[in-house]
Coordinates of C-alpha atoms and ligand atoms in Angstrom, one line a residue:
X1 CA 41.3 151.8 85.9
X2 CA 44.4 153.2 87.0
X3 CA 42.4 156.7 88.3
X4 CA 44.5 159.9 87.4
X5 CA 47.6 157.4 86.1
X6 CA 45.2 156.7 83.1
X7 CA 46.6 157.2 79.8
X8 CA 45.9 160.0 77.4
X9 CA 44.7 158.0 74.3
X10 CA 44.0 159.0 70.7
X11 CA 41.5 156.8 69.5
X12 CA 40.7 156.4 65.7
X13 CA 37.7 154.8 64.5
X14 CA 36.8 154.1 60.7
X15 CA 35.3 150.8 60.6
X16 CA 32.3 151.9 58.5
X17 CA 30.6 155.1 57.3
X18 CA 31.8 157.9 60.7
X19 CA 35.2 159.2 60.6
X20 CA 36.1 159.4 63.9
X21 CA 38.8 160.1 66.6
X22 CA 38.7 161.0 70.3
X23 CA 40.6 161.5 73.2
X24 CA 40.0 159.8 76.1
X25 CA 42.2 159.7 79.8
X26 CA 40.2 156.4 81.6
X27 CA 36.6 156.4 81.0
X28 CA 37.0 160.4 80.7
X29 CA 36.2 161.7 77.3
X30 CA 38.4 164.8 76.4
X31 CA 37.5 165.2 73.0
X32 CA 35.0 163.4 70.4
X33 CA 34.9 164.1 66.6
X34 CA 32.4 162.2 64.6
X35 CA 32.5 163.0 60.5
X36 CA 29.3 161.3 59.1
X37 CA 29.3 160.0 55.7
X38 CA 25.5 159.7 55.9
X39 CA 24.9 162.2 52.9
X40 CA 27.2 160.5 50.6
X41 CA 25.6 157.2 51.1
X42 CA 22.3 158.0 51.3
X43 CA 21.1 158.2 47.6
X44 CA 22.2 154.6 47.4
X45 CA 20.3 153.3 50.2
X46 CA 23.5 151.8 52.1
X47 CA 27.1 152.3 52.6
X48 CA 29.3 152.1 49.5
X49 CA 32.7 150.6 50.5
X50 CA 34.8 152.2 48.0
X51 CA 32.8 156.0 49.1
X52 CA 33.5 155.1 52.4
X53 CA 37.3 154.3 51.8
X54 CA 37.7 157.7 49.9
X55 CA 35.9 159.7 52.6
X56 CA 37.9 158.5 56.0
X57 CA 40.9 158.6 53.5
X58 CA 39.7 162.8 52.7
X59 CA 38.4 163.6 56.2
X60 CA 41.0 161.2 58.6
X61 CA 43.3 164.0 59.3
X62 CA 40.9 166.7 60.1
X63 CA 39.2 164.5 62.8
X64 CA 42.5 163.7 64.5
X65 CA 43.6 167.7 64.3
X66 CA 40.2 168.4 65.6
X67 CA 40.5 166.2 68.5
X68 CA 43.8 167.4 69.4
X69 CA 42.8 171.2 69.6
X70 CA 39.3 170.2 71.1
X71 CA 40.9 168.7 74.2
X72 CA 43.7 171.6 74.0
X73 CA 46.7 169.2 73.4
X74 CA 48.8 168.5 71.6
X75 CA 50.3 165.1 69.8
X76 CA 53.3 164.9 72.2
X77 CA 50.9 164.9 74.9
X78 CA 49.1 161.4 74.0
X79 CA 50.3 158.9 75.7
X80 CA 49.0 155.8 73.1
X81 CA 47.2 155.3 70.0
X82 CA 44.2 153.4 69.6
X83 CA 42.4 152.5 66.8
X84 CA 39.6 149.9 65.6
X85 CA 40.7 146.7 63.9
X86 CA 37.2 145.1 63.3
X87 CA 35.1 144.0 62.8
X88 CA 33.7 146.5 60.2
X89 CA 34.6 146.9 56.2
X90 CA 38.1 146.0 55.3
X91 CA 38.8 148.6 53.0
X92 CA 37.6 151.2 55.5
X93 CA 39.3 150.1 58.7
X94 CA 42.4 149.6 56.6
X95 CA 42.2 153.4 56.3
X96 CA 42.7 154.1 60.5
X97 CA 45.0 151.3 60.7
X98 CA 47.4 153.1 58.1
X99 CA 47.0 156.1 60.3
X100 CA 47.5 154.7 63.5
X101 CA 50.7 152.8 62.7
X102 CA 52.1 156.4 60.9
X103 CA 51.6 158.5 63.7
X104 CA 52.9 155.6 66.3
X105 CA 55.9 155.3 64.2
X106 CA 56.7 159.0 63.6
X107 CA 55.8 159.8 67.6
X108 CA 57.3 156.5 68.8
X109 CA 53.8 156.3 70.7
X110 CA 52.4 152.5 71.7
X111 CA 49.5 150.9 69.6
X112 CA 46.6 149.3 70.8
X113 CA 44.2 147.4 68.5
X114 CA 40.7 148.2 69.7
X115 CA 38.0 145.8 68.9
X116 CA 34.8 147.7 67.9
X117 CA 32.1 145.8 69.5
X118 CA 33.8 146.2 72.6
X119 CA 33.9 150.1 72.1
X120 CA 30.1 149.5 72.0
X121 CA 30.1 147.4 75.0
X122 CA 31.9 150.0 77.0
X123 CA 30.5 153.2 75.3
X124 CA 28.3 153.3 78.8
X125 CA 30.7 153.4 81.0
X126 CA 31.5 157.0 81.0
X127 CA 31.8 158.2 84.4
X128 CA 29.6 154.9 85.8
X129 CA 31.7 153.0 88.3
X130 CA 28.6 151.6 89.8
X131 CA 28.7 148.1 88.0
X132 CA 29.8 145.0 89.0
X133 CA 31.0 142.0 87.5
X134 CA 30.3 139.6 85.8
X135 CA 27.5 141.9 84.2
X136 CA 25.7 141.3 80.7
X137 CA 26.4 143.8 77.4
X138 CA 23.2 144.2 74.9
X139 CA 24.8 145.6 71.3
X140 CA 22.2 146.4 68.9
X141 CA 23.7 148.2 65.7
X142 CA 23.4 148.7 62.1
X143 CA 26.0 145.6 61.3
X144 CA 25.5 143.8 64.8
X145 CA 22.9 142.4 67.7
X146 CA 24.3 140.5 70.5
X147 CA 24.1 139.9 74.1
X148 CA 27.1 139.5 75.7
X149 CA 28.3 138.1 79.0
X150 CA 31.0 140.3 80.3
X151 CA 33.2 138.0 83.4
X152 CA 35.1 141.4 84.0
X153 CA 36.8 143.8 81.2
X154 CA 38.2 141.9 78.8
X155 CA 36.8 138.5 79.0
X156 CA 33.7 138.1 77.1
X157 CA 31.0 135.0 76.1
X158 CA 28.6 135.9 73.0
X159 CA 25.5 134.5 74.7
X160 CA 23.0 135.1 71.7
X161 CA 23.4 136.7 68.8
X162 CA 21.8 137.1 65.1
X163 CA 21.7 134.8 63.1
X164 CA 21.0 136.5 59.8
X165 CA 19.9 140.4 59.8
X166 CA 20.9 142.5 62.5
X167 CA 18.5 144.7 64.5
X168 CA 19.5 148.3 62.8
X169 CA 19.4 146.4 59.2
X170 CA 16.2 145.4 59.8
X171 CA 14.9 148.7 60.8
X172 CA 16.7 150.6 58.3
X173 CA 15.4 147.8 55.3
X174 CA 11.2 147.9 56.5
X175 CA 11.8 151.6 56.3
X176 CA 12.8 152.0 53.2
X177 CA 9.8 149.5 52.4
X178 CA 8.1 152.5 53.6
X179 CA 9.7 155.0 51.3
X180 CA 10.9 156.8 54.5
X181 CA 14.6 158.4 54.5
X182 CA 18.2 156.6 55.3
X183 CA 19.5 155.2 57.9
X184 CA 15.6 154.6 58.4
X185 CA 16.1 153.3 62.2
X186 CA 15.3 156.7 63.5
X187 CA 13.0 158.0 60.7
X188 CA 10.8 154.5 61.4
X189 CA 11.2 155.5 65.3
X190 CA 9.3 158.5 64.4
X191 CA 6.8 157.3 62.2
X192 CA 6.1 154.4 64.8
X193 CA 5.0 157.3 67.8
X194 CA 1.5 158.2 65.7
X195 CA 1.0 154.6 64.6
X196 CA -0.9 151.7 66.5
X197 CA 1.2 148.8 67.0
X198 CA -1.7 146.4 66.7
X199 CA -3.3 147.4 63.5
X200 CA -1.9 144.8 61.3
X201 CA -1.2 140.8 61.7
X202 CA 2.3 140.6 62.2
X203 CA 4.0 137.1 63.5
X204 CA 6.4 137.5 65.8
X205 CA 9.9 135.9 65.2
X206 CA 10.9 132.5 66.7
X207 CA 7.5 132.7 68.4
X208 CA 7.9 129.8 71.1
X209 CA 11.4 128.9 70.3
X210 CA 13.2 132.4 72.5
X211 CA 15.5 130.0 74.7
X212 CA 17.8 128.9 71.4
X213 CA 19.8 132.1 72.2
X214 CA 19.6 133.5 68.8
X215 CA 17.8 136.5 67.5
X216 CA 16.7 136.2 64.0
X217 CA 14.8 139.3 61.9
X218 CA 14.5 138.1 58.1
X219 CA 11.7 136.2 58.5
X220 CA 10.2 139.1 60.1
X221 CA 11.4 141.3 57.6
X222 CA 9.7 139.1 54.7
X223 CA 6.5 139.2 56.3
X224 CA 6.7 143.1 56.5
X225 CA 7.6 143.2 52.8
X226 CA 4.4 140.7 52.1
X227 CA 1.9 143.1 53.8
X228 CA 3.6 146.2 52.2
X229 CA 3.2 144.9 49.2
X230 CA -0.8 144.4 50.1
X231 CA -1.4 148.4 49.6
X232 CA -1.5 150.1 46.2
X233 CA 2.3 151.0 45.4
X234 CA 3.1 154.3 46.9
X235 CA -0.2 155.2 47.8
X236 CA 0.4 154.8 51.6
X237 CA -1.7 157.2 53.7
X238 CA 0.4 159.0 56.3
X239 CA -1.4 156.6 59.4
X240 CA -0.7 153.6 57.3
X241 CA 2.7 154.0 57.3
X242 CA 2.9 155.3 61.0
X243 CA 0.7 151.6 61.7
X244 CA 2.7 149.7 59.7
X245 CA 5.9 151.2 61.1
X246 CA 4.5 150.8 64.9
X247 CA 3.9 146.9 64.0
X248 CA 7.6 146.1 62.5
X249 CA 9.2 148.0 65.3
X250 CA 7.2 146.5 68.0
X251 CA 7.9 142.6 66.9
X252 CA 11.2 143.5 66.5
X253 CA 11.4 145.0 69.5
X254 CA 9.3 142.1 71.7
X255 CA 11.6 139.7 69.8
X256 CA 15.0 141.5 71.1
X257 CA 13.6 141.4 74.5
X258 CA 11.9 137.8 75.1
X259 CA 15.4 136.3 73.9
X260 CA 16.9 138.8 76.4
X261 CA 14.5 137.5 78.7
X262 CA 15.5 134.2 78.0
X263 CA 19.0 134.2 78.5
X264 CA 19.8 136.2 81.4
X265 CA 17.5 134.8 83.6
X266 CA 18.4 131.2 82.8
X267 CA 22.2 132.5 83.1
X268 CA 24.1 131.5 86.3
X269 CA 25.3 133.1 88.2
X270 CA 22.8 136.0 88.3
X271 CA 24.3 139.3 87.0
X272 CA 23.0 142.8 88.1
X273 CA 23.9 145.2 85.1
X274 CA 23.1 145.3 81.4
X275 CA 25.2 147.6 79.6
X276 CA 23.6 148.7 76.2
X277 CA 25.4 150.3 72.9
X278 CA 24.9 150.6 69.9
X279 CA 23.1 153.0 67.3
X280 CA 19.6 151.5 67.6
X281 CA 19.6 152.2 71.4
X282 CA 18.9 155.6 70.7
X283 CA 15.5 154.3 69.8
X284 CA 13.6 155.8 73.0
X285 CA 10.8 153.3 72.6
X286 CA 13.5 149.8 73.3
X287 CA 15.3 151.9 76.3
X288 CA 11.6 152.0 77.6
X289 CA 11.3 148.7 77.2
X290 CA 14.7 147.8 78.5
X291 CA 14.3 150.0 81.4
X292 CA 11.4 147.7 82.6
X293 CA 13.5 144.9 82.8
X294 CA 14.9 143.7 86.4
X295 CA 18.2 144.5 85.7
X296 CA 20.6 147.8 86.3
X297 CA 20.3 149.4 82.5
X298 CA 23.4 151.4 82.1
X299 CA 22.9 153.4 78.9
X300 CA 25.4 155.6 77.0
X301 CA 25.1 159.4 77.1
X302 CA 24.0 161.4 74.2
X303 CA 26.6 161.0 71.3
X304 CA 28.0 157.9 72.0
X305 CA 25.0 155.1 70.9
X306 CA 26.6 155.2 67.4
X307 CA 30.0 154.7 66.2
X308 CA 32.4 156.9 67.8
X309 CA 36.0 156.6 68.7
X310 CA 35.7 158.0 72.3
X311 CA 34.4 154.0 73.2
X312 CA 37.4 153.4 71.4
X313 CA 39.2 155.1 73.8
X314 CA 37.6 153.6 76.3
X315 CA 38.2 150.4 75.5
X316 CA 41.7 150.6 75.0
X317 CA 42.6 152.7 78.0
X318 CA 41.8 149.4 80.0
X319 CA 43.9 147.3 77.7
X320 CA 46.6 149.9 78.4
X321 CA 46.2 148.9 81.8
X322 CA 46.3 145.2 80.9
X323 CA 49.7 145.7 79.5
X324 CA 47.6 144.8 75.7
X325 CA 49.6 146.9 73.3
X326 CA 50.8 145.7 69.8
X327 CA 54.0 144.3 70.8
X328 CA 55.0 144.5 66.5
X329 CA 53.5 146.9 65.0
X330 CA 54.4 145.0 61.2
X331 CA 51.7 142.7 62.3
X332 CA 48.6 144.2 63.2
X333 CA 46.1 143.8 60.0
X334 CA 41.9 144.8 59.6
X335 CA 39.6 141.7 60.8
X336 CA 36.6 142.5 58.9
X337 CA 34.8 139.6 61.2
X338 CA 36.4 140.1 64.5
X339 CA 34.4 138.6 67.2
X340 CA 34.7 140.0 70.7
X341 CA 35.0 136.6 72.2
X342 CA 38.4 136.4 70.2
X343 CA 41.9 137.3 71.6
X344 CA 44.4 138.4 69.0
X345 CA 48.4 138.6 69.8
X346 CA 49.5 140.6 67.6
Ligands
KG4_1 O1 26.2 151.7 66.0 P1 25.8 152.3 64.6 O2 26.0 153.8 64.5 O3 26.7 151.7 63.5 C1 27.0 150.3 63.4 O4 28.0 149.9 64.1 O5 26.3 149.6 62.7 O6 24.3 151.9 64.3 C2 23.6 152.3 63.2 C3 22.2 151.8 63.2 C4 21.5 152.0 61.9 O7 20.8 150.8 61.5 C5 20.4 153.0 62.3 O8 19.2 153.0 61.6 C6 20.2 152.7 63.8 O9 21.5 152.4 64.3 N1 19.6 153.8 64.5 C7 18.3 153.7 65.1 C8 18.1 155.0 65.7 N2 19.1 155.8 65.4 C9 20.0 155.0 64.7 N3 17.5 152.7 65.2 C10 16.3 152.9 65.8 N4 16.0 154.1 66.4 C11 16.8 155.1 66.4 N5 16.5 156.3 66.9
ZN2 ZN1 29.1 150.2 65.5

């Protein structure tokens, strides 16, 4: 990237339940604001679209202000204005789109539509220039698990990916099986450390059949719910539910990694890096487990595994560099199913 030339960006990000905006010069992050909705759509379990709309809607302009007076800027001193397009909830990424247009209409700034799985992809790349191309991208999330061949910045091949549940869901669904909190990736992370991963039968998913380049977890998630459903309702002892918690995460975990496996080393040619994003990597027991493969691992730092709009940033200061900015601004529009393989002129 285009060193101290680089672009000061505000980034937006509302795609699902974190209000968020940044600003970001390059790779440098000079400001990231995260508002979490958690709270609100915890008592149901999941996140409520129409909640979700209201809340970026309540909390959008605080974040930006926020991220302004955080770097010590102000608007006339962004240079562009990024924000995610998908994929994510409609109703919710229609609420940073709305923004983003306003504020590059009313400060005749240039837009750049930001595509959120890349944000992940990139999210590591914050002050790393150590990687080389072409490298592979792991993104395990709450809505998303894919592997990702990355030729250079900007050109991307989806080289497995999910085929029903995503990793996060999963984890988030077995522990609310559990009767632990939500999002239950982190709160099943926990329970997992006392448990013993080999205490109960457990069949690992697409046992044999790793090299179709798909992950798949609701089968696994079905057989969890099955052996739950064994014990006397809500009469789980406390090592029960660590056990049974160390079981689900470690098939879903030896599942993510044997398809890994699987497809890198049959890919050609040979790629050093794997960049990792996504909420579920700040699961310390997969970086452990990612970190003994033969590869470069290139996590994010603290604060940027989960949906932020610093990777926003990020992502759009190199399509700043690529000359990629909304050339009409009438026609950029939320793609709920946006995949990062797909290039959009808008
Ligand atoms: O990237 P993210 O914030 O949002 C999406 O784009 O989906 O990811 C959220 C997911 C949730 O499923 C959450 O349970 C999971 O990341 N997660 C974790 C941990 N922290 C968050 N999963 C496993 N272990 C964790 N420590
Ligand atoms: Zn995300």
């Amino acid at each position: 990237m285009k060193g101290e030339l680089a672009m000061k960006v505000l980034a937006i990000e509302t795609s699902c339940d974190e209000t968020c905006a940044a600003i970001t010069e390059g790779t440098n992050i000079l400001s990231n604001v995260v508002w979490s909705q958690i709270d609100l759509h915890a008592e149901f379990g999941g996140v409520v679209p129409s909640i979700a709309k209201r809340a970026h809607e309540e909390k959008i302009d605080w974040v930006i202000n926020r991220s302004i007076d955080n770097a010590k800027l102000t608007m006339d001193n962004v240079n562009a204005i990024a924000v995610t397009a998908g994929p994510g909830l409609a109703i919710a990424l229609e609420v940073g789109i709305h923004k983003a247009k306003e504020l590059a209409v009313k400060l005749n700034k240039p837009l750049i539509a930001v595509n959120h799985i890349e944000g992940h992809v990139l999210s590591s790349l914050v002050h790393q220039i150590d990687i080389s191309f072409p490298a592979m991208a792991l993104v395990v999330s709450g809505g998303h698990t894919e592997l990702i061949l990355i030729e250079a910045i900007g050109q991307y091949k989806i080289m497995a990916r999910t085929i029903d549940d995503a990793l996060g869901e999963a984890l988030d669904k077995a522990a609310r099986m559990l009767g632990l909190g939500y999002p239950g990736g982190a709160e099943l992370e926990k329970a997992a450390r006392m448990g013993n991963p080999q205490a109960y039968p457990l069949p690992l998913p697409m046992l044999g059949r790793e090299n179709q380049n798909e992950f798949s977890y609701s089968g696994l998630k079905t057989a969890f719910w099955r052996l739950v459903n064994q014990f006397p309702v809500n009469q789980l002892t406390s090592q029960q539910i660590a056990d049974l918690a160390a079981c689900f995460q470690d098939r879903a975990f030896t599942h993510l990694t044997r398809v890994l496996k699987k497809t890198i080393y049959n890919l050609e040619p040979r790629t050093q890096n794997l960049l990792v994003g996504g909420g579920v990597a700040a699961n310390s027991e997969l970086r452990k487990r990612l970190s003994d493969l033969d590869k470069r691992i290139n996590f994010p730092t603290k604060g940027l595994y989960g949906d932020n709009a610093a990777m926003v940033g990020i992502a759009a200061g190199f399509k700043a560099d690529r000359g990629e900015f909304v050339k009409d601004i009438n026609l950029i529009d939320r793609l709920p199913r946006w995949r990062i393989d797909q290039k959009i002129d808008w």
